[in-house]
Structure formats: C-alpha cells, structure tokens
Short mmCIF file of C-alpha atoms in Angstrom, two decimals:
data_model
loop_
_atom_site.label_atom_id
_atom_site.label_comp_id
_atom_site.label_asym_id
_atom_site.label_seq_id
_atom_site.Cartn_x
_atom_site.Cartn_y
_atom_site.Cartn_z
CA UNK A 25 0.00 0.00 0.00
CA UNK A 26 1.06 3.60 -0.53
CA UNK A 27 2.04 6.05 2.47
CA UNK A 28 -1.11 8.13 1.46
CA UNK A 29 -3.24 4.76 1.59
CA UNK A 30 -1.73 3.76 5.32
CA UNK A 31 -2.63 7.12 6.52
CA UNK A 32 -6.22 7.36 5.43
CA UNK A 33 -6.29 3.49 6.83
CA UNK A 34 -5.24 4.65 10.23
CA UNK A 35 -7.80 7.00 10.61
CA UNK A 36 -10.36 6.66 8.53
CA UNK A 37 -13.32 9.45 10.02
CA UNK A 38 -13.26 11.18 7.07
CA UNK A 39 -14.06 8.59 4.67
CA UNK A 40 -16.64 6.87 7.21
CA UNK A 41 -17.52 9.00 9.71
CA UNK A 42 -19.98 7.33 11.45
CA UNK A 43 -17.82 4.33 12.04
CA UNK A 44 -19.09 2.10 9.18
CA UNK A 45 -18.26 2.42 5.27
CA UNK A 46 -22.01 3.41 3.97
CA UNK A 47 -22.03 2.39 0.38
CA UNK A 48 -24.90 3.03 -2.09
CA UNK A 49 -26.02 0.35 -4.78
CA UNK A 50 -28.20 0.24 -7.69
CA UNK A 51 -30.47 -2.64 -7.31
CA UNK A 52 -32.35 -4.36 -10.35
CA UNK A 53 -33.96 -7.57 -11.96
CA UNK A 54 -30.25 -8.34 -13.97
CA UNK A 55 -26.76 -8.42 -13.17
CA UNK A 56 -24.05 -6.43 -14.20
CA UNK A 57 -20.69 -5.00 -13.60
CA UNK A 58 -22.50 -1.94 -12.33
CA UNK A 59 -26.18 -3.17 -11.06
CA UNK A 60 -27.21 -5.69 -7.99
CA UNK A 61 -29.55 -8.18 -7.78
CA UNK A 62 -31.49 -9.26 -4.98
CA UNK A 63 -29.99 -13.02 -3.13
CA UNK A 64 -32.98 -15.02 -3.62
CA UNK A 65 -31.75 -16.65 0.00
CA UNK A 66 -31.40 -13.13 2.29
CA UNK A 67 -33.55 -10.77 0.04
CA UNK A 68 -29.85 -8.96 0.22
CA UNK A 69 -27.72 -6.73 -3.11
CA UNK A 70 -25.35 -9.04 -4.20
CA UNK A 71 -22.81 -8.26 -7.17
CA UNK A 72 -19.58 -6.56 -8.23
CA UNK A 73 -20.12 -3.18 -6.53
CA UNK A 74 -21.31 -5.39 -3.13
CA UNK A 75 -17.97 -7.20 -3.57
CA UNK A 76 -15.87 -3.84 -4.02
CA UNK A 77 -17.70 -2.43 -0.92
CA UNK A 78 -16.60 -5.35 0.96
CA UNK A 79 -13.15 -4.86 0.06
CA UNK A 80 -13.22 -1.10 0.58
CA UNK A 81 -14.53 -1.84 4.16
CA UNK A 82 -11.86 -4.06 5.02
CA UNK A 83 -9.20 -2.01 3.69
CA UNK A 84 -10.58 0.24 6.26
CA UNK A 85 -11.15 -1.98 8.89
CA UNK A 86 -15.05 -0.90 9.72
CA UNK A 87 -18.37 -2.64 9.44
CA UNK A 88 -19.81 -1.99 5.67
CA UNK A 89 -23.44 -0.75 5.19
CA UNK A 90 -25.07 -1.02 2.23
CA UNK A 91 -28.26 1.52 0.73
CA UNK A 92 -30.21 0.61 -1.84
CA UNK A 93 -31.43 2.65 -4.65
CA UNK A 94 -32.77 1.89 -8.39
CA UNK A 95 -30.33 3.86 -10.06
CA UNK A 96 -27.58 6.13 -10.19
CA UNK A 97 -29.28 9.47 -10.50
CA UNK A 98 -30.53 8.03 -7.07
CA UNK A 99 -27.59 7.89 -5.45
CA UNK A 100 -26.42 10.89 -6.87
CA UNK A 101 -29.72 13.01 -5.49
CA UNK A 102 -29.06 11.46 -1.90
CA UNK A 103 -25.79 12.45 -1.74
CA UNK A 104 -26.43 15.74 -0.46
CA UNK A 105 -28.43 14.39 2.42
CA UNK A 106 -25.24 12.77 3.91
CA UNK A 107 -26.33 9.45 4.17
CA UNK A 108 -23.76 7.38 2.21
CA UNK A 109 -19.99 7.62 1.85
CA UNK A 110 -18.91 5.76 -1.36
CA UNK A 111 -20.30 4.43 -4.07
CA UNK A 112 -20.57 3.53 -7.69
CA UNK A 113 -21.55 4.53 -11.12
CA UNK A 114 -21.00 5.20 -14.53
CA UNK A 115 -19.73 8.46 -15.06
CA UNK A 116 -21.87 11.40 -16.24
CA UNK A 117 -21.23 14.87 -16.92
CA UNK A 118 -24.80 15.53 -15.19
CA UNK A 119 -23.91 13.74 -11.97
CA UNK A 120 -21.09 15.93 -11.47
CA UNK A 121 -22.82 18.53 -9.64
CA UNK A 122 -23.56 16.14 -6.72
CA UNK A 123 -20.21 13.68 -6.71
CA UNK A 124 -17.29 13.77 -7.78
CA UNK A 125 -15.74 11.14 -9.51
CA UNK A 126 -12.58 9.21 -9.42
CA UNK A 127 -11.42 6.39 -11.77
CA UNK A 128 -13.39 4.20 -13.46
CA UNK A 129 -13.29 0.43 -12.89
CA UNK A 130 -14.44 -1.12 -15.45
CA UNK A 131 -15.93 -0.06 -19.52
CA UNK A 132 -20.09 0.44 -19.39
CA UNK A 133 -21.55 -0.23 -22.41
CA UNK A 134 -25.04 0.05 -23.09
CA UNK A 135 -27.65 -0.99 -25.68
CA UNK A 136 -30.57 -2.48 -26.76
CA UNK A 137 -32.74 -6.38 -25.68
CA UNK A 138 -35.84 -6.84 -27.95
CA UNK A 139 -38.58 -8.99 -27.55
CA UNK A 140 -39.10 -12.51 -28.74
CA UNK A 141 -40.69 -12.65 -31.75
CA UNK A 142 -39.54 -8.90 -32.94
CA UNK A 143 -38.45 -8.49 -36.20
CA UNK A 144 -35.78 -5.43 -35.10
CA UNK A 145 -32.34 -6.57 -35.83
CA UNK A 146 -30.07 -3.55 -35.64
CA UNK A 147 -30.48 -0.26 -33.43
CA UNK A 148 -31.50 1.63 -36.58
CA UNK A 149 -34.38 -0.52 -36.66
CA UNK A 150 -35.41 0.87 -33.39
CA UNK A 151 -36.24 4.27 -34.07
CA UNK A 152 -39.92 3.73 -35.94
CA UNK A 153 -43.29 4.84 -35.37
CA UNK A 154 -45.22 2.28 -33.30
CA UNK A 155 -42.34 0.82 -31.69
CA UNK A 156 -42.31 0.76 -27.40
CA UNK A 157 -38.83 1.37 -26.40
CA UNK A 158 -38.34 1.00 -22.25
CA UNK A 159 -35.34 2.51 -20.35
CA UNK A 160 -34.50 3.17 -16.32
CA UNK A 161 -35.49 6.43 -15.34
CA UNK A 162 -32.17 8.39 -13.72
CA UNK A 163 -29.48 6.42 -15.95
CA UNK A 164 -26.87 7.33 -18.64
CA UNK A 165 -28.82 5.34 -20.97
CA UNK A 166 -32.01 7.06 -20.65
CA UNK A 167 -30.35 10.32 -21.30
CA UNK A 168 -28.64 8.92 -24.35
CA UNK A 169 -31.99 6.93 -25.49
CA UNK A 170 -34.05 10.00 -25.07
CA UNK A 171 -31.88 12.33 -26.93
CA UNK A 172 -31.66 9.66 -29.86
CA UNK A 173 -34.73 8.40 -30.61
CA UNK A 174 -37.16 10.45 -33.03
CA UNK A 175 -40.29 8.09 -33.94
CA UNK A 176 -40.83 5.10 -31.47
CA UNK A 177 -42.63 5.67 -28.49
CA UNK A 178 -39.96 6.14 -25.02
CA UNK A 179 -41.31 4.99 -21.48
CA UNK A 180 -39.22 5.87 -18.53
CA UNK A 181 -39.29 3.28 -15.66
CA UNK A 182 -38.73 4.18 -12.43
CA UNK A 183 -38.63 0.50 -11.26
CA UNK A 184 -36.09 -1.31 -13.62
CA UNK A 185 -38.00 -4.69 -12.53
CA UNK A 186 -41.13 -3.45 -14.09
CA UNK A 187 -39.87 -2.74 -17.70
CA UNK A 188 -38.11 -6.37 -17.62
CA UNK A 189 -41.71 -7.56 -16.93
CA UNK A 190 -43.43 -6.14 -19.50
CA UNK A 191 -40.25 -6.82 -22.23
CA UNK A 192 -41.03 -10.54 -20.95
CA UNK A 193 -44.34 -10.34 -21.88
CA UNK A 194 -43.88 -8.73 -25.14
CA UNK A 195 -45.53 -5.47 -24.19
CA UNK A 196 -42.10 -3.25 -25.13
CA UNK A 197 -40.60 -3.78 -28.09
CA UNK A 198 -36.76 -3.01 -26.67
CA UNK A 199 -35.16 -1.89 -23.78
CA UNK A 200 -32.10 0.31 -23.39
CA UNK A 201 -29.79 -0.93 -20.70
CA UNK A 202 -26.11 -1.75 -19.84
CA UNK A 203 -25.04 -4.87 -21.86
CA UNK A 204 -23.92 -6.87 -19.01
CA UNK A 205 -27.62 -6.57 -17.36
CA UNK A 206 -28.97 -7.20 -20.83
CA UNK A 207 -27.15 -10.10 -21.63
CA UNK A 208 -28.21 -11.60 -17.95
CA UNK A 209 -31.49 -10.55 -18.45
CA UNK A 210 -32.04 -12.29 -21.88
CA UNK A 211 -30.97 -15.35 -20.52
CA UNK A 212 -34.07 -15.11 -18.22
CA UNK A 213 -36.35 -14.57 -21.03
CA UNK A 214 -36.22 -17.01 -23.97
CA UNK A 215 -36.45 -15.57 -27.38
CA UNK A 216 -35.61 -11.96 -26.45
CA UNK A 217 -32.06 -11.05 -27.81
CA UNK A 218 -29.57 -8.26 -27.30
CA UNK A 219 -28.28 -6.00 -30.30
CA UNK A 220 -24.98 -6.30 -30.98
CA UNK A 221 -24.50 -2.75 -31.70
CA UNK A 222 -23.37 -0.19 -28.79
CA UNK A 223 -25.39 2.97 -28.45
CA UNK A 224 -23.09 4.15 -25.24
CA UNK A 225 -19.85 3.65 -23.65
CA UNK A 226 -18.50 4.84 -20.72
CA UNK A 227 -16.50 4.12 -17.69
CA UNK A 228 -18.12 2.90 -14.17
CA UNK A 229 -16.26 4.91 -11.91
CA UNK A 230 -15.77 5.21 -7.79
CA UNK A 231 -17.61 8.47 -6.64
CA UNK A 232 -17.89 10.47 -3.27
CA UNK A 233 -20.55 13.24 -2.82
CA UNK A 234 -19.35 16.66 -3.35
CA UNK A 235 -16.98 18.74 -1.79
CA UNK A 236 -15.83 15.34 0.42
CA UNK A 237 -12.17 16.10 -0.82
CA UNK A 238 -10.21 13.28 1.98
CA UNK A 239 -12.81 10.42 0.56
CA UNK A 240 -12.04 11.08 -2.84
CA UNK A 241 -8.09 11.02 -2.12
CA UNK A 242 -8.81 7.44 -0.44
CA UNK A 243 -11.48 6.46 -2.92
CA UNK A 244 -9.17 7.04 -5.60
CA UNK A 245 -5.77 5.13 -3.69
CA UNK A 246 -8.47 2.30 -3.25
CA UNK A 247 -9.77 1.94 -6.52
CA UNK A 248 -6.18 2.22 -8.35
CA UNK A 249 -4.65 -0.52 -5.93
CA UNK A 250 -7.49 -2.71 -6.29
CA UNK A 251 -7.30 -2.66 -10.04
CA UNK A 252 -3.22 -3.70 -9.55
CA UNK A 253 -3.69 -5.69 -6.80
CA UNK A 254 -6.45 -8.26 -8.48
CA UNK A 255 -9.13 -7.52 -6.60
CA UNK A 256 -11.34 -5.93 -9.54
CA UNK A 257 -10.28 -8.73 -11.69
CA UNK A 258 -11.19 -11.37 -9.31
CA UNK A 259 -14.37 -9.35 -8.32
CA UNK A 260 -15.34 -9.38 -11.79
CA UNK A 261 -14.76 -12.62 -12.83
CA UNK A 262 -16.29 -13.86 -9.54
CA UNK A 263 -19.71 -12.61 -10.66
CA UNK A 264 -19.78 -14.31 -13.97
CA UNK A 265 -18.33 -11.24 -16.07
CA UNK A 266 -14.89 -12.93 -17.37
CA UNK A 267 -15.06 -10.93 -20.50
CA UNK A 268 -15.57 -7.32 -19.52
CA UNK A 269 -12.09 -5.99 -19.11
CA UNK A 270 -10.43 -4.14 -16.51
CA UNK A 271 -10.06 -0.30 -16.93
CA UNK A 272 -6.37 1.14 -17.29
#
C-alpha cells in the first residue's frame, strides 16, 4: 500500500464518519458490472459493486453498510443528504454537480434487448413509429436513449424490474440498458435477444458526494490498488463477467 493509503487506513473518520463504510447500490432484476440483484436466499444486493464495498470496508477496517437505490441518478440526489460515503456509477457529466468522480473500474456499455418474436435486428431498426422502447429512469442510458430516438414511443421506468416484466411479456418492443444486465437478463427470457451494436460507452467509476475532498483522495488510492492488486479482476470474474475488461 502507498504512504497516502496507510494514513487514510489509520484514521479513517473522514471517509466513514460514522464508524461504518455506507455504500450506495443500484439494485435491479439483472446483473451487471454496475447493477445488484437481490440473493434469492437473504432478500440482500449481491454483485460486483457489493464485492468492491466489501473490500473497501476491510481495507478500512469498519463494518460496511449497504443503501439501496434503483439507479444512479438516485444515489447521486441522496448524496447531499449525507447518508452514504462511497459508491458507484457510470460516469456522467450531469452527476457531477452532486459527486465527484474518481477512476473508473471497469468499460459500461449500453444498448438495446428486444422482444421474442420482434423483427428489429439492428439499433437503426429501433427508431420507428409504433415501436415501445423502455429505459431506467435516472441512468446514462435514458439520457442517451431519449436524446436519440425520433419516432418510437420512449417509457421511462422508475422501477427497472417493471420494464423487464413487461419486455417478458412482449408489451415493449426493446429496452435500453447496460449490456452486461442485458445479456443476464435475456438469458431469463427465452427468445428476447440483445443487439450487438453499442449505443453508449462509458466508464463505471468510484464516486464520493461533493466537496468530500479526503474520501475522494482514499477512494481514488483504493480503486487504483485494487485494479493492480487483483481484486477488480477477481471481483469481476467472480460474478460471472470474465469478459468485460479491466479499466487502465
């Protein structure tokens, strides 16, 4: 570990002042190397950023909390109200006036699952009139959806569970989410399929809220020995994503 790391380690109020790491996590019906799922077992998030929290907690040596919230835009509101210390996301230049951001993780790419039965094979095939299109209200995606699409018919979900309902039963015709959730969630749902074309890429990255200039020092330190160390890569691979690559 660095000097910087061993300090922040030693004393670690300001990156968990109340004496246990408070981590926020997006919680939804598929898995990826950004959102939770649910343990059928406890009802409990379980996942990549679950597994990084862990680690960040121990490399701290405090209890780790975890909040739930269905997406990032979530997290990113709640931030002002103190009540988590560390969290993750994809990055967004809208979510910078609540966090800020350190490095990013892991690539995010995002794009399209249709329906069984649909006859829409590429993302240009998308964009018609009578066509339902679905996407998570408060995410990247829905920004970049929204922005994009001129003719089919957009409907913001504030649940993510909902819109992989009604995808399931045929009543969207695609939904816009990260790939890795969309690959887990077609698995779940025979005959849907996921595009092979990418209509975003970012980075996930580690964030603090605003302004909390120690936790971002030790956030970042974390994040950057954790890639080097293994961790990410074991975290990642752990959870079924063996393909998604490492951020330099």
């Amino acid at each position: 570990m660095t000097a910087a790391f061993d300090a922040y380690a030693e004393g670690p109020s300001d990156i968990a002042p109340t004496g246990a790491l408070r981590v926020a996590v997006a919680v939804g019906p598929a898995a990826s190397a950004f959102w939770t799922t649910r343990d059928p077992s406890t009802g409990k998030p379980r996942g990549v950023t679950v597994e990084l929290a862990k680690a960040a907690a121990d490399r701290l040596h405090v209890p780790l909390q975890l909040l739930e919230y269905q997406s990032s835009d979530e997290i990113a509101a709640a931030s002002s109200k103190d009540v988590w210390d560390l969290s993750f996301m994809p990055a967004d230049v809208k979510r910078e006036q609540f966090v800020d951001q350190g490095p990013a993780y892991v690539a995010y790419m995002s794009g399209y699952l249709v329906r069984a039965g649909s006859d829409i094979r590429t993302v240009a095939d998308v964009d018609r009139a009578g066509i339902r299109v679905g996407c998570i209200e408060g995410t990247s995606t829905s920004r970049t959806v929204e922005k994009s699409l001129k003719q089919a018919k957009l409907t913001k979900f504030v649940k993510p569970e909902e819109a992989a309902e009604l995808i399931g039963r045929g009543e969207l015709d695609a939904l816009a989410m990260g790939m890795g959730a969309l690959e887990d969630l077609s698995r779940k749902l025979p005959g849907t399929k996921v595009l092979d074309e990418v209509i975003q890429s970012t980075g996930v990255v580690v964030v603090v809220p605003k302004g909390k200039s120690a936790a971002k020092v030790w956030a970042t330190h974390f994040l950057d020995e954790a890639k080097a160390d293994g961790t990410v890569r074991r975290v990642l691979d752990g959870n079924g994503f063996t393909s998604d690559k490492v951020a330099p």
